[in-house]
Short mmCIF file of C-alpha atoms in Angstrom, two decimals:
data_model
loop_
_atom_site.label_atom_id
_atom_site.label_comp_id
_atom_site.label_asym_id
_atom_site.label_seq_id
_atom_site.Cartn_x
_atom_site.Cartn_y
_atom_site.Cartn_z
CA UNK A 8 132.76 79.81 207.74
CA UNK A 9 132.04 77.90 211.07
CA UNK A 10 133.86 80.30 213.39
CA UNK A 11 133.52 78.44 216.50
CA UNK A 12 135.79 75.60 214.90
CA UNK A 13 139.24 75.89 216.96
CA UNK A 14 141.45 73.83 215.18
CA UNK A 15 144.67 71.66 216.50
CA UNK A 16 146.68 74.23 214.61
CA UNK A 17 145.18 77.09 216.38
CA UNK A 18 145.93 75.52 219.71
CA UNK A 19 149.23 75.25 218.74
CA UNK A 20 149.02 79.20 218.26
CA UNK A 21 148.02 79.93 221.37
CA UNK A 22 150.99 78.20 223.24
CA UNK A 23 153.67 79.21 220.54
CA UNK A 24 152.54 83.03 221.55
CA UNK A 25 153.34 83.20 224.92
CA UNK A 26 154.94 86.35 224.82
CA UNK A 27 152.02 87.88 226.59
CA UNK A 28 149.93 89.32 223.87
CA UNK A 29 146.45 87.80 222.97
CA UNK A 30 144.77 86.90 219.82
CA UNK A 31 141.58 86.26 219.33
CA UNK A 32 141.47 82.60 217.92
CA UNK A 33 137.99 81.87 218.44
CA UNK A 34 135.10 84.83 218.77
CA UNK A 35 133.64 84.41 222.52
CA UNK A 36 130.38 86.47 222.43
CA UNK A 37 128.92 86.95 219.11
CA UNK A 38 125.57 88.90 217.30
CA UNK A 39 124.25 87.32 214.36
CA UNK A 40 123.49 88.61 210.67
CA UNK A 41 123.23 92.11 210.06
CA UNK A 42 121.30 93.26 206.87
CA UNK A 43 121.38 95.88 205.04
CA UNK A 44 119.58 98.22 201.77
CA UNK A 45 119.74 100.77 199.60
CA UNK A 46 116.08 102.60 199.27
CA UNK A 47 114.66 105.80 197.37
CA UNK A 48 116.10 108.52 199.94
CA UNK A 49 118.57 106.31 201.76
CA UNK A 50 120.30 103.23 203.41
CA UNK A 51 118.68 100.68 205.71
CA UNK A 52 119.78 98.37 208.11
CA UNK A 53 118.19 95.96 210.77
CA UNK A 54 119.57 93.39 213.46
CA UNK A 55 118.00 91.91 216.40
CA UNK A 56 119.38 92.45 219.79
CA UNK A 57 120.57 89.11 220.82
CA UNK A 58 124.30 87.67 221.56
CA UNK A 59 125.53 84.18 222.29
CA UNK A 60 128.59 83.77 224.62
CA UNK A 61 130.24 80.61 222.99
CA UNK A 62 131.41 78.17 225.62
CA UNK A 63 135.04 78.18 225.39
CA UNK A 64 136.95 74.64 223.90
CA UNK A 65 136.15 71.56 225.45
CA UNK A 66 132.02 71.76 224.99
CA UNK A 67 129.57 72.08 222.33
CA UNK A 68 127.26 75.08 221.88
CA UNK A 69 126.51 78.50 223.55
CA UNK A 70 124.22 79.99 225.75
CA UNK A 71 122.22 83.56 225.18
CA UNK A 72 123.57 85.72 227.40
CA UNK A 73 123.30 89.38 226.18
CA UNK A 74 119.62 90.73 224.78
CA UNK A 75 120.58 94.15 224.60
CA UNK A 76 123.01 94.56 222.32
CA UNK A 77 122.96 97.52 219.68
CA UNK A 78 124.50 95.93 216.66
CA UNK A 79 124.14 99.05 214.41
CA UNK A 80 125.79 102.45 215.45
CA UNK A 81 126.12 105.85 213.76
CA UNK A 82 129.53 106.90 212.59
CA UNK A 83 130.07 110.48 211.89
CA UNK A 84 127.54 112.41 210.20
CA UNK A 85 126.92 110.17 207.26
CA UNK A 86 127.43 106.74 207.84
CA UNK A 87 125.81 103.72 209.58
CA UNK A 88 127.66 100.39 211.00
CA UNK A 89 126.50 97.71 211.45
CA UNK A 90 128.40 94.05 212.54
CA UNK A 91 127.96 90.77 213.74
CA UNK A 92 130.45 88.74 215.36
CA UNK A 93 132.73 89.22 218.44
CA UNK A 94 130.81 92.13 220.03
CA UNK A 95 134.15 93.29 222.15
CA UNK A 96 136.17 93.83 218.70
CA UNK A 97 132.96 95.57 217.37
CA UNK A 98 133.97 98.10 220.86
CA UNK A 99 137.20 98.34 219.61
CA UNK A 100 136.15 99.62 216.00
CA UNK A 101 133.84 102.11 217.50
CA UNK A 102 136.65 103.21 219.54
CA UNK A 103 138.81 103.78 216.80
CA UNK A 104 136.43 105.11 214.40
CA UNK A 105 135.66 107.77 217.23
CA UNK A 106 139.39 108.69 217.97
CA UNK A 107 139.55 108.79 213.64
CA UNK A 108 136.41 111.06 213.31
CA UNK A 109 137.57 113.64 216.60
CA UNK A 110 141.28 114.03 215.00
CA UNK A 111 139.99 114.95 211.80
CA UNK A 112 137.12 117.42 213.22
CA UNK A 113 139.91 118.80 215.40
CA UNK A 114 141.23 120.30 211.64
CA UNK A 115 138.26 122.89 211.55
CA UNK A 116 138.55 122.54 208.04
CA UNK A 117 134.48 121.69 207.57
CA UNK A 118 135.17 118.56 206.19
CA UNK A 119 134.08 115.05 206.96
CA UNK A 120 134.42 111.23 206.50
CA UNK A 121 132.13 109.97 204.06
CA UNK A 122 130.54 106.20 204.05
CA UNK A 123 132.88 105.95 201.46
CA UNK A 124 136.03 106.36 203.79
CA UNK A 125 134.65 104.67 206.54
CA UNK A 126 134.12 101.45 204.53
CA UNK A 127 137.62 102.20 202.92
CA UNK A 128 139.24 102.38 206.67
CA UNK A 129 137.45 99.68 207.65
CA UNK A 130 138.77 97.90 204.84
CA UNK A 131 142.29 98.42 205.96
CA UNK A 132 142.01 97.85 209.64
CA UNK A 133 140.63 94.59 209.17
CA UNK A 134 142.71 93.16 206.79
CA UNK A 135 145.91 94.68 208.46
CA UNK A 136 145.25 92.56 211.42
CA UNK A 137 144.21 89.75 209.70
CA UNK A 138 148.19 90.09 208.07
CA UNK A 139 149.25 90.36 212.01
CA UNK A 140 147.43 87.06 212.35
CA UNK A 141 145.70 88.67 214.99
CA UNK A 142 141.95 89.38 213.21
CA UNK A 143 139.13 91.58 214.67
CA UNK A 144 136.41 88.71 214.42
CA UNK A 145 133.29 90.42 212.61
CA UNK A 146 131.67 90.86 209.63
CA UNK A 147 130.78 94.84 209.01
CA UNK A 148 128.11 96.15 206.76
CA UNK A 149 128.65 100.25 205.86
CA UNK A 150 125.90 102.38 204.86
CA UNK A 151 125.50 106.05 204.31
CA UNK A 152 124.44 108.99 202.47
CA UNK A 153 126.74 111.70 201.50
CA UNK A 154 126.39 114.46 198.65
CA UNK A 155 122.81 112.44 197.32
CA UNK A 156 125.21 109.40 196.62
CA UNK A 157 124.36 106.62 198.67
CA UNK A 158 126.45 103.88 199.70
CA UNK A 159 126.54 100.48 200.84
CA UNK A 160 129.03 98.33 201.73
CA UNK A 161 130.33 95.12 203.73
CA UNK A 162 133.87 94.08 205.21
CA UNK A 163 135.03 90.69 206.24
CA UNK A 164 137.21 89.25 209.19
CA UNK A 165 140.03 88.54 207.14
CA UNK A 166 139.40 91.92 204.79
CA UNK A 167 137.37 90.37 201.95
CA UNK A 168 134.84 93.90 200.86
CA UNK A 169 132.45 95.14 198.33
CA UNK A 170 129.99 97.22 197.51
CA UNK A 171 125.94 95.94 196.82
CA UNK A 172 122.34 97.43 196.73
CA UNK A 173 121.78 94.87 199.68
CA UNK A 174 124.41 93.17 201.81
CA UNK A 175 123.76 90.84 204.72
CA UNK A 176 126.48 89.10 207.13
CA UNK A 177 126.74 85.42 208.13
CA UNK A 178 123.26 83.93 207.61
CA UNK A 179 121.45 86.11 206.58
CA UNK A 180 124.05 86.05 203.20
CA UNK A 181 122.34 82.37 202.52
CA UNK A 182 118.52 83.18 203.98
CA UNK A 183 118.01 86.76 203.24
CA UNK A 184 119.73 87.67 200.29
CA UNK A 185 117.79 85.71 197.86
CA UNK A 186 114.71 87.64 198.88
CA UNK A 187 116.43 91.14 198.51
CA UNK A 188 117.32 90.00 195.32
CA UNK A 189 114.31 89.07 194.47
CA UNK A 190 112.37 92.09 195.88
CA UNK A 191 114.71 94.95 195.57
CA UNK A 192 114.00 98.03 193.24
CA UNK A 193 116.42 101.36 193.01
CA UNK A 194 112.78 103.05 193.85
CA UNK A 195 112.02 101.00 196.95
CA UNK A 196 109.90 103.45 199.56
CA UNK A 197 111.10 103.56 203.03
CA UNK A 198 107.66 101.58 204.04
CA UNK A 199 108.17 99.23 200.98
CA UNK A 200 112.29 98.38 202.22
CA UNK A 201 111.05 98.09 206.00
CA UNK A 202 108.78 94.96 204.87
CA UNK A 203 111.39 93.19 202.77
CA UNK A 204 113.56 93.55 205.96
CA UNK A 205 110.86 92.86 208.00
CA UNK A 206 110.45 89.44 205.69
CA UNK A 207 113.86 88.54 205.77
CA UNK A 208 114.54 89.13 209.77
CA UNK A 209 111.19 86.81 209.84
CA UNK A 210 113.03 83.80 207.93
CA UNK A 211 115.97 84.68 210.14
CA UNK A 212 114.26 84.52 213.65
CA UNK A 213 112.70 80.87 212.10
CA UNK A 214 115.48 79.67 210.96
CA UNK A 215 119.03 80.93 212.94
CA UNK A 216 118.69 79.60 215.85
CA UNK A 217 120.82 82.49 217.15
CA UNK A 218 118.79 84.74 216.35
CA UNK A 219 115.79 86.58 218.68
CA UNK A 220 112.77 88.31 218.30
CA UNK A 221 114.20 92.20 219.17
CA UNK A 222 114.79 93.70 216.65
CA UNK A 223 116.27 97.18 215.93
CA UNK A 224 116.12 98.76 212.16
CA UNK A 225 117.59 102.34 211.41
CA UNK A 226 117.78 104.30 208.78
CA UNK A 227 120.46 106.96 207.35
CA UNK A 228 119.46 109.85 204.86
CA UNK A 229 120.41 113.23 203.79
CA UNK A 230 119.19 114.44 206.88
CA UNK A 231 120.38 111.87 209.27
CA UNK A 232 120.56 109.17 211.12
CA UNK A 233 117.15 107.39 212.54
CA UNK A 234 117.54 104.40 215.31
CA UNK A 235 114.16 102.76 216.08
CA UNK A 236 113.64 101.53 219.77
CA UNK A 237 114.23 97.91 219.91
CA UNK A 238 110.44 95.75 218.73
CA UNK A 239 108.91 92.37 218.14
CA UNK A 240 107.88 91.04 215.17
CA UNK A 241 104.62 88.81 215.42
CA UNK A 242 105.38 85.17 214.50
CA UNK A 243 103.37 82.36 213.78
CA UNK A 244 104.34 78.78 214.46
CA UNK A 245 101.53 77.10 212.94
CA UNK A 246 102.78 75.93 210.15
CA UNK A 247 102.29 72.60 208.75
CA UNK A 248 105.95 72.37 208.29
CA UNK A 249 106.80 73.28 211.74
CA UNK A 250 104.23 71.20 213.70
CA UNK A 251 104.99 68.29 211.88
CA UNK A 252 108.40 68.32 210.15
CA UNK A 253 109.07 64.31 209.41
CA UNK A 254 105.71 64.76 207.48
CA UNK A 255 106.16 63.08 203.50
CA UNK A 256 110.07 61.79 204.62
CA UNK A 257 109.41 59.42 207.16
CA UNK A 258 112.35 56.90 208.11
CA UNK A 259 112.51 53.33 209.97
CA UNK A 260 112.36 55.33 213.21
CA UNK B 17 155.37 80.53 208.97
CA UNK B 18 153.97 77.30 211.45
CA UNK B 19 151.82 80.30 212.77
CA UNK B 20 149.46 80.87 209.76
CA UNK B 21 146.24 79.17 210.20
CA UNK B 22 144.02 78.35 206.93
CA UNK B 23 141.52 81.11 208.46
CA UNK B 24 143.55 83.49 206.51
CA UNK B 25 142.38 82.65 202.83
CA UNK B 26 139.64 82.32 201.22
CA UNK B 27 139.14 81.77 197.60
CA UNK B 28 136.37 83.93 196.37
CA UNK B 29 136.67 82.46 192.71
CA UNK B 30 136.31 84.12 189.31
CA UNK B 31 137.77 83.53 185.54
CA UNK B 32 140.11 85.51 183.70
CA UNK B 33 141.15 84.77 179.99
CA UNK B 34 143.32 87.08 177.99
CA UNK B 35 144.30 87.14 174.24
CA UNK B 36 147.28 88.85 172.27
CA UNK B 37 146.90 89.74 168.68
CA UNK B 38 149.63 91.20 166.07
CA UNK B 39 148.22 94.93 167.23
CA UNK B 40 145.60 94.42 170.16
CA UNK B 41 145.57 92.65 173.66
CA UNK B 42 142.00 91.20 174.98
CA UNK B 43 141.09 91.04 179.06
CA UNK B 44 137.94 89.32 180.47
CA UNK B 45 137.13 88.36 183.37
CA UNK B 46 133.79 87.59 184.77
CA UNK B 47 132.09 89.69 187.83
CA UNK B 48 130.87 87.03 189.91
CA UNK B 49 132.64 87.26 193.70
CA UNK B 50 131.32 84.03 196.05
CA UNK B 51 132.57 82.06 199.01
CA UNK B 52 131.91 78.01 199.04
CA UNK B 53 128.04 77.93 197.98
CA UNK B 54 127.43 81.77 198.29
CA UNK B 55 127.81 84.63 196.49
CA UNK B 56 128.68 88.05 197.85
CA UNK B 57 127.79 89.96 194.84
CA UNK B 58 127.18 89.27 190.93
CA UNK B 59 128.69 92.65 189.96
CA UNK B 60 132.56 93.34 191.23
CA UNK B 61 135.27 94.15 188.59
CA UNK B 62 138.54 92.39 188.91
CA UNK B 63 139.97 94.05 186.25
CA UNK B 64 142.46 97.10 186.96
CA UNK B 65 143.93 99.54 184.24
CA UNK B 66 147.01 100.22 185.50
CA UNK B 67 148.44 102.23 182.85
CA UNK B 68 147.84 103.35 179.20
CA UNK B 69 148.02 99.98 177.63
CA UNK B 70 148.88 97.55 180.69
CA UNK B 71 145.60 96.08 182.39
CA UNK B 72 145.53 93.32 185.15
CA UNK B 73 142.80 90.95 185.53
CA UNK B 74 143.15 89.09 188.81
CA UNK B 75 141.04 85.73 190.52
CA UNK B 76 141.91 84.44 193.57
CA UNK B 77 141.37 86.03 197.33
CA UNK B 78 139.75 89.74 196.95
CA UNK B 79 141.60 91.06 199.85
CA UNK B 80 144.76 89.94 198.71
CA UNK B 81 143.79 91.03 195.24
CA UNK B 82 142.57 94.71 196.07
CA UNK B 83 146.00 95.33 197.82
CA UNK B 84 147.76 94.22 194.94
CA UNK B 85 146.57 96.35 192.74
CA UNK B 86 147.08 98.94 195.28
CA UNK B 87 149.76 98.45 195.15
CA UNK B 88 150.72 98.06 191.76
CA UNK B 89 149.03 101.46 191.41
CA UNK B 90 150.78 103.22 193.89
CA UNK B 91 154.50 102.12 192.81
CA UNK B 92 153.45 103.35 188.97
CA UNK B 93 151.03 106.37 189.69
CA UNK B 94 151.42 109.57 191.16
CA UNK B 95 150.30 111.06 194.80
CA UNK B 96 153.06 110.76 197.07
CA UNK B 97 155.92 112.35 194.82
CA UNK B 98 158.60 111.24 197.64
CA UNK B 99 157.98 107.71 196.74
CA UNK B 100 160.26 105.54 193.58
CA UNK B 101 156.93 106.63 191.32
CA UNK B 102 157.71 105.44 188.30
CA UNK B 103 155.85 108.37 186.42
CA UNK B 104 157.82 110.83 188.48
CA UNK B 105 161.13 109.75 187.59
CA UNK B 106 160.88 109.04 184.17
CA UNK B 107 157.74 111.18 183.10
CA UNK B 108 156.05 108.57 181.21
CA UNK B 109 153.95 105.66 181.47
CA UNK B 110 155.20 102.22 182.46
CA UNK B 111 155.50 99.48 179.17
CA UNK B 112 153.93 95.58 180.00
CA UNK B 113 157.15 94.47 180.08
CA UNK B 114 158.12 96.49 182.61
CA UNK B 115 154.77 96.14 184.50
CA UNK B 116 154.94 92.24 184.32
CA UNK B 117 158.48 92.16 185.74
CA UNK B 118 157.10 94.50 188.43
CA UNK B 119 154.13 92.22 189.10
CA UNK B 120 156.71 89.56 189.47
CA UNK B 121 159.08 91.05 191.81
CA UNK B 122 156.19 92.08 193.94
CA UNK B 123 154.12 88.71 193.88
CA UNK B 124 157.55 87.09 195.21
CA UNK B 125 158.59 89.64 198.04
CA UNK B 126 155.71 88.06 199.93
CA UNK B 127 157.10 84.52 199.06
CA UNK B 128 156.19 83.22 202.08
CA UNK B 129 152.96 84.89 203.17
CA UNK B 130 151.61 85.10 199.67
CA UNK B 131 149.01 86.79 198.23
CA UNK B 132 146.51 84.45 197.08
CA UNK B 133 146.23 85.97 193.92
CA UNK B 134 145.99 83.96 190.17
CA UNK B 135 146.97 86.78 188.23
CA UNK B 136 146.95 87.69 183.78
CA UNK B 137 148.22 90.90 182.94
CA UNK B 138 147.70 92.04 179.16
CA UNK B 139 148.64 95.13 176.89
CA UNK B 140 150.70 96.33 174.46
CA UNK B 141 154.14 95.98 174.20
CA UNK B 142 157.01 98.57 173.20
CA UNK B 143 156.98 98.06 169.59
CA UNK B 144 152.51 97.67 169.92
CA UNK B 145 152.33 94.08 169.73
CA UNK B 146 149.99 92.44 172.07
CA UNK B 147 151.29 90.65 174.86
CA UNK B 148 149.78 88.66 177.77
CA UNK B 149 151.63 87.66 180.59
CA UNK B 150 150.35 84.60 182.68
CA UNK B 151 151.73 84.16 186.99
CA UNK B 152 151.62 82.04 189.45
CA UNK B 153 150.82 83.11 193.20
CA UNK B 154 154.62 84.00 193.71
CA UNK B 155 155.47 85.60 191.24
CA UNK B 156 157.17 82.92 188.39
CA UNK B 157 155.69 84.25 184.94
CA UNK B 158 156.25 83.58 181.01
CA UNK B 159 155.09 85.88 178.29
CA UNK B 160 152.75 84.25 176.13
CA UNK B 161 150.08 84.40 173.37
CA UNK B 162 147.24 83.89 175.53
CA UNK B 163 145.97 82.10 178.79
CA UNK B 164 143.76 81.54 181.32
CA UNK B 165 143.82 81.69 185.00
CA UNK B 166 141.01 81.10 188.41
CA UNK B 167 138.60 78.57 188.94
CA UNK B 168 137.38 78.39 185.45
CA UNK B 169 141.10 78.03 183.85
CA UNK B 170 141.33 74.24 183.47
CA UNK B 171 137.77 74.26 181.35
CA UNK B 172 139.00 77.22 179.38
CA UNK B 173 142.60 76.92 178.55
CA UNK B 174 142.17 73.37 176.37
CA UNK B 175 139.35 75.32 174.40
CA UNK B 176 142.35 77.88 173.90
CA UNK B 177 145.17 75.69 173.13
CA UNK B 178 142.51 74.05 170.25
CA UNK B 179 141.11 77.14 168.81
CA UNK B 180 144.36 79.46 168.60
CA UNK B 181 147.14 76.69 168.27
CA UNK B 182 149.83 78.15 169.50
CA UNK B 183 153.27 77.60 168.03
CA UNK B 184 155.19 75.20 170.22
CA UNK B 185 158.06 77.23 172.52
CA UNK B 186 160.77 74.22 171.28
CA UNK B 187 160.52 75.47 167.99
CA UNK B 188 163.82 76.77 166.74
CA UNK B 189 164.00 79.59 165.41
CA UNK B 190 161.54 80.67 167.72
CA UNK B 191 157.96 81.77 166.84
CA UNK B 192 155.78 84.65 167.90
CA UNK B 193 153.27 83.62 169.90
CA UNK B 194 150.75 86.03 169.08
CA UNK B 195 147.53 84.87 167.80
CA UNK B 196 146.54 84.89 163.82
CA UNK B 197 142.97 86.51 165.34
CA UNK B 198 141.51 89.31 164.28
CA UNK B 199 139.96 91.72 166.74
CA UNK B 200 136.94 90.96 167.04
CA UNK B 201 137.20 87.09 166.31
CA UNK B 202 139.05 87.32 169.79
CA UNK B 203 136.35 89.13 171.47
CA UNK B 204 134.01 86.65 169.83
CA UNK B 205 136.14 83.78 171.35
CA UNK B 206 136.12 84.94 174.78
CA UNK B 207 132.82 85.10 174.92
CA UNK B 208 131.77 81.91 173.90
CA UNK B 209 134.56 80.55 176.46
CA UNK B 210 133.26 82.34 179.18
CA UNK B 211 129.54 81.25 178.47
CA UNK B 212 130.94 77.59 178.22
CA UNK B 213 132.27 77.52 181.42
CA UNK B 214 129.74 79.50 183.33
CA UNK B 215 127.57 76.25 182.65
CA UNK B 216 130.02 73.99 184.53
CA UNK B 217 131.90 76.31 186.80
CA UNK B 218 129.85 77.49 189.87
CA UNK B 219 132.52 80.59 190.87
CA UNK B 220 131.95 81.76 186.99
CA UNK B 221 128.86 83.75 186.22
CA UNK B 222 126.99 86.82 186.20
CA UNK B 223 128.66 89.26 183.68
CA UNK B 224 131.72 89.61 181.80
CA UNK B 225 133.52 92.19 181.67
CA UNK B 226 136.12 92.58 178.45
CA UNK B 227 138.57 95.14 177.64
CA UNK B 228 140.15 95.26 174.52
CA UNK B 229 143.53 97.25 174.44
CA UNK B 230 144.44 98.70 170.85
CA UNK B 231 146.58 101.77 169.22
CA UNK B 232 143.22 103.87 169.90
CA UNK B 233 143.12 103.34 173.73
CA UNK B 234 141.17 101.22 175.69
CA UNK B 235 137.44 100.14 175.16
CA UNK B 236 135.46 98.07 177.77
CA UNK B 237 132.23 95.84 177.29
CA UNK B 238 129.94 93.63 179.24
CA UNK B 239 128.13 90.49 178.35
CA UNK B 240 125.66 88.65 180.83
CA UNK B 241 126.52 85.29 181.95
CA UNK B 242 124.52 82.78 183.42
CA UNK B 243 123.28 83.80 186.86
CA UNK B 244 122.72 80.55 188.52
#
């Protein structure tokens, strides 16, 4: 979906509503795709750094104003999240995930949320205010290891979820996937799933033009959660493809 | 309702085709779950047992259609014993019949927010007859011998109407509309359905999920579909 579309109808919303409370009817500073995979021992994840602020109504296009931004966060013990889109309602989530996870450590009782129940709470939240017409505007991906059973999961704006040995938001769905699926075994080494990652974040920093070249990848095992410092990948621009594009199709002009 | 944008649907496609027989009920529905050109994943279930011989196969929006069945679940099952559960207050398992009028009156108390949901639900009646009951979004439903419903439902259902001729509902006296099929000849039918419009239908692929209902129980099977 094209989220920076407003359309008449969602004007319309925004005078019809003036009781006071906002809705977010168009996402204002955004991350790009988040992907995500199962491996041997664990779950991994990788997104690069960058966010757009979208220029609000009357114009065309966005600017890069954030290249900073940690789009993947631990949650609890077990679980990793990770999201693209509106980076202030990704705030919020974290904010309520934390109140969630302090209440229920506040029992004593040794017990803790799973990636399961994240994703599952997730799941709810989302499309709960997607029934209040008032939607938190990201896509999630949930990953974790609890008990040896790993899990991995995605959620969408409007509450759309399932589970997947690889999941990837936005465009990495159309640009990544198709290599995961081609390259993804239930054995995959932690070395072995950083490459495929590496390959797919590759394809993504050529061809979203969103996205940058700082990237972050962690991993979540049994033992825990690993976030790497933010890196580079090396590119290389050289192709024949990319120096001369028009090459084989050329038109009257 | 002047609110509601279009933001808050989306049709994540999917096939579901469901057969009655004189003492069995048949369920498929393929596993494919996609958005316009892309697919989320070739392998989620949109079938749900929700009691001993009442199943639901649902195609339409996967939010909507999770919280249905949630629903559905949590009105029939157990947990929260404060709650009108139907298996607290009358110790025993709800019938189809009762299910489908359920499914109804719950489809149409969201009238006007629907759930986008294109719904079959199949089992076994009181007496053990098959029966297969086909919906619209909200909630209006007819018992019938068999039907289709989702994206691939208009390439299925004339295939249907040839192969199992159903006796026409003007017919008086009227005419059980369970299908002279055995078993397996049903499962065998679905199948070759299915395959036929995975080659036309791009929201129908992957696998195919079938669950028979009988007087044994329930059995489940999978056949692979076309992935592309």
């Amino acid at each position: 979906m094209e989220w920076g579309a407003v359309s008449s109808e969602e004007k319309e919303v925004s005078t019809i509503l003036e009781s006071g409370s906002q809705r977010t009817l168009s996402p204002y500073v955004t991350g790009t795709s988040v992907l995500g995979l199962k491996y041997k021992d664990g779950v991994i994840m990788a997104a690069d750094m960058g966010a757009q602020k979208l220029n609000t109504r009357c114009s065309y296009g966005s600017t890069l104003r954030y290249k900073s931004v940690e789009q993947i966060k631990p949650i609890g013990k077990h679980t990793l999240l990770g999201a693209s889109g509106e980076i202030s309602d990704f705030q919020e989530i974290l904010r309520y995930l934390d109140e969630l996870i302090i209440y229920d450590h506040m029992w004593d009782d040794g017990n803790s949320l799973g990636p399961k129940e994240v994703h599952n709470y997730l799941n709810r939240v989302m499309y709960n205010r997607r029934n209040k017409f008032n939607p938190l505007w990201n896509s999630l991906v949930v990953g974790g290891v609890k008990n040896g059973q790993k899990y991995l999961g995605m959620v969408g704006m409007i509450g759309t979820h399932y589970e997947d040995n690889h999941v990837a938001t936005g465009f990495g769905n159309h640009l990544a996937r198709p290599i995961m699926r081609a390259e993804w075994r239930e054995d995959l080494t932690f070395e072995e799933a950083v490459k495929i990652l590496e390959k797919c974040l590759l394809v993504l920093l050529y061809r979203d033009r969103s996205a940058i070249n700082k990237f972050q990848i962690s991993k979540i095992t049994e033992e825990g959660v690993t976030i790497s410092e933010p890196y580079a990948l090396k590119t290389f621009w050289g192709f024949s493809a990319f120096q001369n594009p028009t090459k084989g199709a050329e038109g009257s002009w | 309702m002047a609110l509601r944008g279009d933001w808050v649907y989306e049709n994540n496609g999917g096939t579901c085709v469901a057969i009655a027989g004189s003492d069995y009920c048949v369920v498929a529905a393929d596993t494919r779950l996609s958005v316009g050109y892309s697919i989320y994943t070739r392998d989620y279930s949109k079938i749900c047992k929700l009691a001993d011989k009442c199943v639901l196969a649902s195609s339409g929006f996967q939010g909507d259609m999770k919280a249905l069945q949630k629903n559905l679940s949590a009105k029939h099952l157990v947990s929260h014993v404060h709650l009108h559960i139907y298996q607290h207050q009358h110790n025993k398992q709800m019938s189809c019949p009762a299910m489908a009028r359920l499914l109804s009156n719950t489809l149409y108390y969201k009238r006007f927010f629907p759930y986008y949901t294109f719904n079959i639900l199949g089992g076994l009646d009181n007496e053990g007859k098959g029966c297969v009951y086909s919906y619209d979004a909200v909630g209006s439903y007819e018992r019938v011998g068999y039907s289709c419903q989702g994206t691939g439902g208009a390439l299925i259902m004339p295939v249907l109407d040839n192969q199992l001729k159903s006796p026409s509902p003007l017919l008086l006296p009227s005419r059980d509309a369970v299908t002279p099929l055995s078993e397996s000849e049903a499962v065998d039918l679905v199948k070759d359905v299915f395959a036929s419009a995975t080659e036309r239908d791009i929201y129908t692929g992957d696998k195919l999920e079938i669950i028979v209902v009988n007087a044994t129980g329930i059995r489940q099977e999978f056949l692979d579909l076309r992935k592309d």
